[in-house]
Tab-separated table of N, CA, C and O in Angstrom:
chain	number	residue	atom	x	y	z
A	1	MET	N	-3.865	-7.507	-19.388
A	1	MET	CA	-4.272	-6.125	-19.006
A	1	MET	C	-4.910	-5.635	-18.207
A	1	MET	O	-5.310	-4.775	-17.640
A	2	GLY	N	-5.637	-6.656	-17.344
A	2	GLY	CA	-5.255	-6.189	-16.054
A	2	GLY	C	-4.258	-5.765	-15.195
A	2	GLY	O	-5.420	-4.620	-13.887
A	3	ILE	N	-3.576	-5.987	-14.957
A	3	ILE	CA	-2.733	-4.646	-15.146
A	3	ILE	C	-2.424	-3.695	-15.331
A	3	ILE	O	-1.615	-2.324	-14.521
A	4	PHE	N	-2.031	-3.566	-16.415
A	4	PHE	CA	-2.713	-1.860	-16.967
A	4	PHE	C	-2.896	-1.351	-16.766
A	4	PHE	O	-3.035	-0.327	-15.743
A	5	ILE	N	-4.147	-1.863	-16.134
A	5	ILE	CA	-5.726	-0.852	-16.058
A	5	ILE	C	-4.846	-1.192	-14.283
A	5	ILE	O	-5.947	0.382	-13.592
A	6	THR	N	-5.360	-1.450	-13.920
A	6	THR	CA	-4.519	-1.794	-12.847
A	6	THR	C	-3.756	-0.063	-12.001
A	6	THR	O	-3.433	0.324	-11.814
A	7	LEU	N	-2.329	-0.197	-12.366
A	7	LEU	CA	-1.090	0.990	-13.062
A	7	LEU	C	-1.636	2.295	-13.273
A	7	LEU	O	-1.365	2.953	-13.190
A	8	LEU	N	-2.838	1.559	-14.344
A	8	LEU	CA	-3.411	3.132	-15.096
A	8	LEU	C	-4.080	3.625	-13.701
A	8	LEU	O	-4.179	4.789	-13.879
A	9	GLY	N	-4.413	3.699	-12.958
A	9	GLY	CA	-5.499	3.511	-12.268
A	9	GLY	C	-5.063	3.616	-10.256
A	9	GLY	O	-5.133	5.616	-10.375
A	10	THR	N	-4.247	3.791	-10.441
A	10	THR	CA	-3.178	3.986	-9.266
A	10	THR	C	-2.017	5.232	-9.587
A	10	THR	O	-2.749	5.929	-8.772
A	11	GLY	N	-2.198	5.431	-10.846
A	11	GLY	CA	-0.895	6.102	-11.822
A	11	GLY	C	-1.722	7.936	-11.429
A	11	GLY	O	-1.292	9.147	-11.743
A	12	THR	N	-2.898	7.700	-12.235
A	12	THR	CA	-4.112	8.080	-11.850
A	12	THR	C	-4.364	8.766	-10.845
A	12	THR	O	-3.893	10.065	-10.463
A	13	ALA	N	-4.562	7.720	-10.010
A	13	ALA	CA	-5.805	8.611	-8.277
A	13	ALA	C	-5.076	8.854	-7.270
A	13	ALA	O	-4.519	9.858	-6.716
A	14	LEU	N	-3.454	7.817	-7.197
A	14	LEU	CA	-1.930	8.850	-6.804
A	14	LEU	C	-2.240	10.614	-6.580
A	14	LEU	O	-2.090	10.968	-4.718
A	15	PRO	N	-1.801	11.122	-7.575
A	15	PRO	CA	-1.849	12.603	-7.313
A	15	PRO	C	-2.880	13.157	-7.794
A	15	PRO	O	-2.459	13.690	-6.415
A	16	ASN	N	-3.560	12.868	-7.136
A	16	ASN	CA	-5.387	13.146	-7.257
A	16	ASN	C	-5.390	13.228	-5.235
A	16	ASN	O	-5.776	14.448	-5.422
A	17	CYS	N	-5.527	12.768	-5.513
A	17	CYS	CA	-5.760	11.944	-3.823
A	17	CYS	C	-4.049	12.837	-3.105
A	17	CYS	O	-4.979	13.138	-1.183
A	18	LEU	N	-2.788	13.027	-3.530
A	18	LEU	CA	-2.337	13.526	-2.602
A	18	LEU	C	-2.143	14.889	-2.866
A	18	LEU	O	-2.553	16.089	-1.721
A	19	SER	N	-2.643	15.714	-4.144
A	19	SER	CA	-3.343	16.786	-3.708
A	19	SER	C	-4.319	17.466	-2.754
A	19	SER	O	-4.494	18.324	-2.687
A	20	LEU	N	-5.166	16.768	-2.775
A	20	LEU	CA	-6.422	16.708	-2.061
A	20	LEU	C	-6.513	16.663	-0.306
A	20	LEU	O	-6.411	17.619	0.395
A	21	ALA	N	-4.681	15.521	-0.226
A	21	ALA	CA	-4.216	15.700	1.128
A	21	ALA	C	-3.702	16.252	1.360
A	21	ALA	O	-3.534	16.598	2.876
A	22	LEU	N	-2.715	17.538	0.636
A	22	LEU	CA	-1.478	18.301	1.257
A	22	LEU	C	-2.618	20.046	0.433
A	22	LEU	O	-1.291	20.861	0.364
A	23	VAL	N	-3.676	19.850	0.829
A	23	VAL	CA	-3.969	21.036	0.434
A	23	VAL	C	-3.325	22.240	1.888
A	23	VAL	O	-2.994	22.966	1.434
A	24	ASP	N	-2.962	21.917	2.930
A	24	ASP	CA	-2.871	22.832	4.042
A	24	ASP	C	-0.267	23.175	3.400
A	24	ASP	O	-0.488	24.003	4.459
A	25	PHE	N	-0.378	21.862	2.717
A	25	PHE	CA	0.783	22.350	2.496
A	25	PHE	C	1.462	22.381	1.454
A	25	PHE	O	2.410	22.427	1.084
A	26	GLN	N	0.432	24.043	1.376
A	26	GLN	CA	0.653	25.011	-0.884
A	26	GLN	C	2.241	24.728	-0.307
A	26	GLN	O	2.792	25.246	-1.448
A	27	ASP	N	2.802	25.639	0.091
A	27	ASP	CA	4.416	25.515	-0.182
A	27	ASP	C	5.227	24.702	0.674
A	27	ASP	O	6.413	25.041	-0.324
A	28	VAL	N	4.916	23.484	0.088
A	28	VAL	CA	5.668	22.470	0.092
A	28	VAL	C	5.254	20.944	-0.560
A	28	VAL	O	5.393	19.839	-0.154
A	29	ILE	N	4.214	21.739	-1.222
A	29	ILE	CA	3.862	20.740	-1.464
A	29	ILE	C	4.470	19.873	-2.421
A	29	ILE	O	4.312	17.947	-2.513
A	30	GLY	N	5.562	19.753	-3.543
A	30	GLY	CA	6.502	18.726	-4.129
A	30	GLY	C	7.374	17.988	-3.267
A	30	GLY	O	7.247	16.796	-3.618
A	31	SER	N	7.258	18.935	-2.220
A	31	SER	CA	8.662	17.600	-1.357
A	31	SER	C	7.549	16.592	-0.570
A	31	SER	O	7.854	15.427	-0.499
A	32	ALA	N	6.531	16.942	-0.056
A	32	ALA	CA	4.952	16.634	0.636
A	32	ALA	C	4.839	14.953	-0.003
A	32	ALA	O	5.055	14.006	-0.344
A	33	GLY	N	4.806	15.827	-1.456
A	33	GLY	CA	4.328	14.391	-1.784
A	33	GLY	C	5.173	13.405	-2.239
A	33	GLY	O	5.039	12.529	-2.600
A	34	GLY	N	6.883	13.789	-2.894
A	34	GLY	CA	7.612	12.938	-3.458
A	34	GLY	C	7.344	11.549	-2.085
A	34	GLY	O	8.269	11.641	-1.914
A	35	LEU	N	7.853	12.541	-1.152
A	35	LEU	CA	8.026	12.278	0.471
A	35	LEU	C	6.228	11.283	0.551
A	35	LEU	O	6.665	9.320	0.930
A	36	PHE	N	5.432	11.702	-0.269
A	36	PHE	CA	3.926	10.666	0.310
A	36	PHE	C	4.265	9.290	-0.736
A	36	PHE	O	4.092	8.107	-0.044
A	37	SER	N	4.743	10.163	-1.910
A	37	SER	CA	4.502	8.857	-2.871
A	37	SER	C	5.762	7.390	-2.690
A	37	SER	O	5.921	6.243	-3.271
A	38	LEU	N	6.739	7.973	-1.755
A	38	LEU	CA	7.815	7.257	-1.416
A	38	LEU	C	7.445	6.319	-0.393
A	38	LEU	O	7.840	4.861	-0.702
A	39	GLY	N	6.998	6.761	0.122
A	39	GLY	CA	6.168	5.857	1.402
A	39	GLY	C	5.196	4.511	0.913
A	39	GLY	O	4.910	3.582	1.437
A	40	TYR	N	4.137	5.211	-0.006
A	40	TYR	CA	3.648	4.867	-1.038
A	40	TYR	C	3.991	2.994	-1.588
A	40	TYR	O	3.886	1.997	-1.366
A	41	TYR	N	5.338	3.176	-2.565
A	41	TYR	CA	5.855	2.954	-3.600
A	41	TYR	C	6.793	1.745	-2.039
A	41	TYR	O	7.193	0.976	-2.563
A	42	LEU	N	7.117	2.340	-1.535
A	42	LEU	CA	7.742	1.697	-0.324
A	42	LEU	C	6.998	0.436	0.360
A	42	LEU	O	7.608	-1.019	0.322
A	43	LEU	N	5.751	0.966	0.135
A	43	LEU	CA	4.923	-0.199	0.787
A	43	LEU	C	4.157	-0.809	-0.274
A	43	LEU	O	4.166	-2.430	0.108
A	44	VAL	N	4.008	-1.432	-0.906
A	44	VAL	CA	4.058	-1.349	-2.125
A	44	VAL	C	5.608	-2.813	-2.458
A	44	VAL	O	4.447	-3.744	-2.700
A	45	SER	N	6.323	-2.755	-2.845
A	45	SER	CA	6.811	-3.377	-2.885
A	45	SER	C	7.702	-4.009	-1.942
A	45	SER	O	7.520	-5.875	-2.302
A	46	MET	N	7.097	-3.800	-0.294
A	46	MET	CA	7.592	-4.790	0.621
A	46	MET	C	6.537	-5.796	0.475
A	46	MET	O	7.097	-6.636	0.937
A	47	VAL	N	5.178	-4.946	0.455
A	47	VAL	CA	3.843	-6.220	0.266
A	47	VAL	C	4.595	-7.370	-1.062
A	47	VAL	O	4.483	-8.564	-1.193
A	48	THR	N	4.831	-7.543	-2.149
A	48	THR	CA	5.212	-7.758	-2.979
A	48	THR	C	6.353	-8.429	-3.220
A	48	THR	O	6.809	-9.375	-3.321
A	49	PHE	N	7.599	-8.019	-1.944
A	49	PHE	CA	9.201	-8.916	-2.003
A	49	PHE	C	8.180	-10.299	-0.745
A	49	PHE	O	8.935	-10.992	-0.940
A	50	GLY	N	7.273	-9.257	-0.136
A	50	GLY	CA	7.112	-10.701	0.524
A	50	GLY	C	5.767	-11.697	0.379
A	50	GLY	O	6.517	-12.951	0.551
A	51	MET	N	5.620	-11.544	-0.240
A	51	MET	CA	4.217	-12.873	-1.974
A	51	MET	C	5.706	-12.956	-1.982
A	51	MET	O	5.084	-13.862	-2.144
A	52	SER	N	6.723	-12.590	-2.407
A	52	SER	CA	7.524	-13.233	-3.772
A	52	SER	C	8.928	-14.942	-2.260
A	52	SER	O	8.779	-15.541	-3.012
A	53	PHE	N	8.642	-13.362	-1.613
A	53	PHE	CA	9.588	-14.408	-0.051
A	53	PHE	C	8.506	-16.112	-0.292
A	53	PHE	O	9.339	-16.892	0.274
A	54	VAL	N	6.850	-15.910	0.477
A	54	VAL	CA	6.304	-17.028	0.664
A	54	VAL	C	5.994	-18.058	-0.524
A	54	VAL	O	5.140	-18.391	-0.079
A	55	HIS	N	6.217	-17.807	-1.011
A	55	HIS	CA	5.275	-18.243	-2.879
A	55	HIS	C	5.923	-19.383	-2.310
A	55	HIS	O	7.155	-19.410	-2.414
A	56	ASN	N	6.418	-20.726	-2.507
A	56	ASN	CA	6.170	-21.988	-3.121
A	56	ASN	C	5.152	-22.872	-3.972
A	56	ASN	O	5.313	-24.184	-3.497
A	57	GLY	N	4.813	-22.513	-5.221
A	57	GLY	CA	4.042	-23.056	-5.717
A	57	GLY	C	2.549	-22.910	-5.546
A	57	GLY	O	2.170	-23.595	-6.139
A	58	THR	N	3.009	-22.759	-4.616
A	58	THR	CA	0.512	-23.553	-5.012
A	58	THR	C	-0.425	-22.453	-4.830
A	58	THR	O	0.085	-21.919	-4.492
A	59	LEU	N	-1.336	-22.484	-4.896
A	59	LEU	CA	-2.789	-22.236	-4.588
A	59	LEU	C	-2.892	-20.909	-3.458
A	59	LEU	O	-3.895	-20.106	-3.330
A	60	TRP	N	-2.285	-21.576	-2.277
A	60	TRP	CA	-2.438	-21.281	-0.959
A	60	TRP	C	-2.294	-20.007	0.108
A	60	TRP	O	-2.530	-19.664	0.597
A	61	ALA	N	-0.345	-19.699	-0.707
A	61	ALA	CA	0.037	-18.917	-0.259
A	61	ALA	C	-0.750	-17.803	-0.675
A	61	ALA	O	-0.257	-16.500	0.934
A	62	MET	N	-1.111	-17.121	-2.207
A	62	MET	CA	-1.758	-15.993	-1.884
A	62	MET	C	-3.140	-15.664	-0.857
A	62	MET	O	-3.209	-14.373	-0.229
A	63	PRO	N	-3.820	-16.636	-0.872
A	63	PRO	CA	-4.632	-16.275	0.066
A	63	PRO	C	-4.579	-15.987	1.685
A	63	PRO	O	-4.610	-15.009	2.398
A	64	CYS	N	-3.653	-17.094	2.281
A	64	CYS	CA	-2.967	-17.178	2.839
A	64	CYS	C	-2.238	-15.714	3.632
A	64	CYS	O	-2.483	-15.256	4.737
A	65	TYR	N	-1.481	-15.133	2.807
A	65	TYR	CA	-0.597	-14.424	2.780
A	65	TYR	C	-1.200	-12.943	3.088
A	65	TYR	O	-1.306	-11.319	4.131
A	66	PHE	N	-2.009	-13.173	2.059
A	66	PHE	CA	-3.694	-11.663	1.779
A	66	PHE	C	-3.839	-11.743	3.673
A	66	PHE	O	-4.995	-10.268	4.128
A	67	LEU	N	-4.088	-13.033	3.909
A	67	LEU	CA	-5.354	-12.488	5.236
A	67	LEU	C	-4.301	-12.505	6.087
A	67	LEU	O	-4.168	-11.685	7.428
A	68	LEU	N	-3.198	-12.674	6.210
A	68	LEU	CA	-2.475	-12.000	7.476
A	68	LEU	C	-1.837	-10.768	7.187
A	68	LEU	O	-1.912	-10.288	8.374
A	69	ILE	N	-1.904	-10.207	6.313
A	69	ILE	CA	-2.223	-8.943	5.529
A	69	ILE	C	-2.586	-8.218	6.309
A	69	ILE	O	-3.303	-7.340	7.589
A	70	GLY	N	-3.655	-8.742	5.964
A	70	GLY	CA	-5.636	-8.485	6.604
A	70	GLY	C	-5.762	-8.351	8.439
A	70	GLY	O	-5.553	-7.208	8.632
A	71	LEU	N	-4.954	-9.366	8.864
A	71	LEU	CA	-5.259	-9.203	10.154
A	71	LEU	C	-4.203	-8.113	10.736
A	71	LEU	O	-4.075	-7.803	11.503
A	72	MET	N	-3.007	-8.639	10.381
A	72	MET	CA	-2.441	-7.294	11.260
A	72	MET	C	-2.680	-5.955	10.769
A	72	MET	O	-2.842	-5.040	12.132
A	73	MET	N	-3.182	-5.120	10.298
A	73	MET	CA	-3.852	-4.312	9.635
A	73	MET	C	-4.589	-3.708	10.778
A	73	MET	O	-5.784	-3.587	11.233
A	74	LEU	N	-5.523	-5.173	10.561
A	74	LEU	CA	-7.208	-4.513	11.822
A	74	LEU	C	-6.027	-4.894	13.107
A	74	LEU	O	-6.941	-4.161	13.459
A	75	LYS	N	-5.420	-5.211	13.659
A	75	LYS	CA	-4.697	-5.008	14.910
A	75	LYS	C	-4.114	-4.006	15.295
A	75	LYS	O	-4.724	-3.610	15.659
A	76	LEU	N	-4.027	-3.739	13.806
A	76	LEU	CA	-3.079	-2.163	14.016
A	76	LEU	C	-3.828	-0.888	14.157
A	76	LEU	O	-3.772	-0.254	15.043
A	77	ALA	N	-4.699	-1.317	12.916
A	77	ALA	CA	-5.989	0.192	12.866
A	77	ALA	C	-6.721	0.023	14.405
A	77	ALA	O	-6.935	0.884	15.329
A	78	LYS	N	-6.665	-1.663	15.269
A	78	LYS	CA	-7.500	-1.746	16.154
A	78	LYS	C	-7.117	-0.310	17.604
A	78	LYS	O	-6.829	0.305	18.455
A	79	LYS	N	-5.566	-0.837	17.012
A	79	LYS	CA	-4.042	-0.437	18.723
A	79	LYS	C	-4.486	1.098	18.133
A	79	LYS	O	-3.927	1.804	19.329
A	80	LEU	N	-4.971	1.522	17.664
A	80	LEU	CA	-4.301	2.975	17.106
A	80	LEU	C	-5.621	4.029	17.380
A	80	LEU	O	-5.248	5.048	17.537
A	81	THR	N	-6.846	3.639	17.236
A	81	THR	CA	-7.776	4.039	17.404
A	81	THR	C	-8.536	3.342	18.913
A	81	THR	O	-9.300	4.541	18.866
A	82	SER	N	-7.935	2.954	19.536
A	82	SER	CA	-8.080	3.372	20.999
A	82	SER	C	-7.654	4.219	22.687
A	82	SER	O	-8.235	4.266	23.171
A	83	LYS	N	-7.079	4.514	21.524
A	83	LYS	CA	-6.264	5.950	22.088
A	83	LYS	C	-7.617	6.756	22.082
A	83	LYS	O	-8.374	6.927	21.924
């Protein structure tokens, strides 16, 4: 049930967010929305593949993996905002 609610929320929120983000691109909104969605689903697929790659049957793999992803995101955000 939890996965259903998560996917329902994502499936509902993603098109709404994209439509708001692409207001200035009315003439190519279908193509731009498709490319943004492709990028989103590629990112989700990479994160899921990474978790399946490091999973070793213990409870520590997932928290350590998410901590590593979070630290990488913080480092990237700091690098992008320092300019």
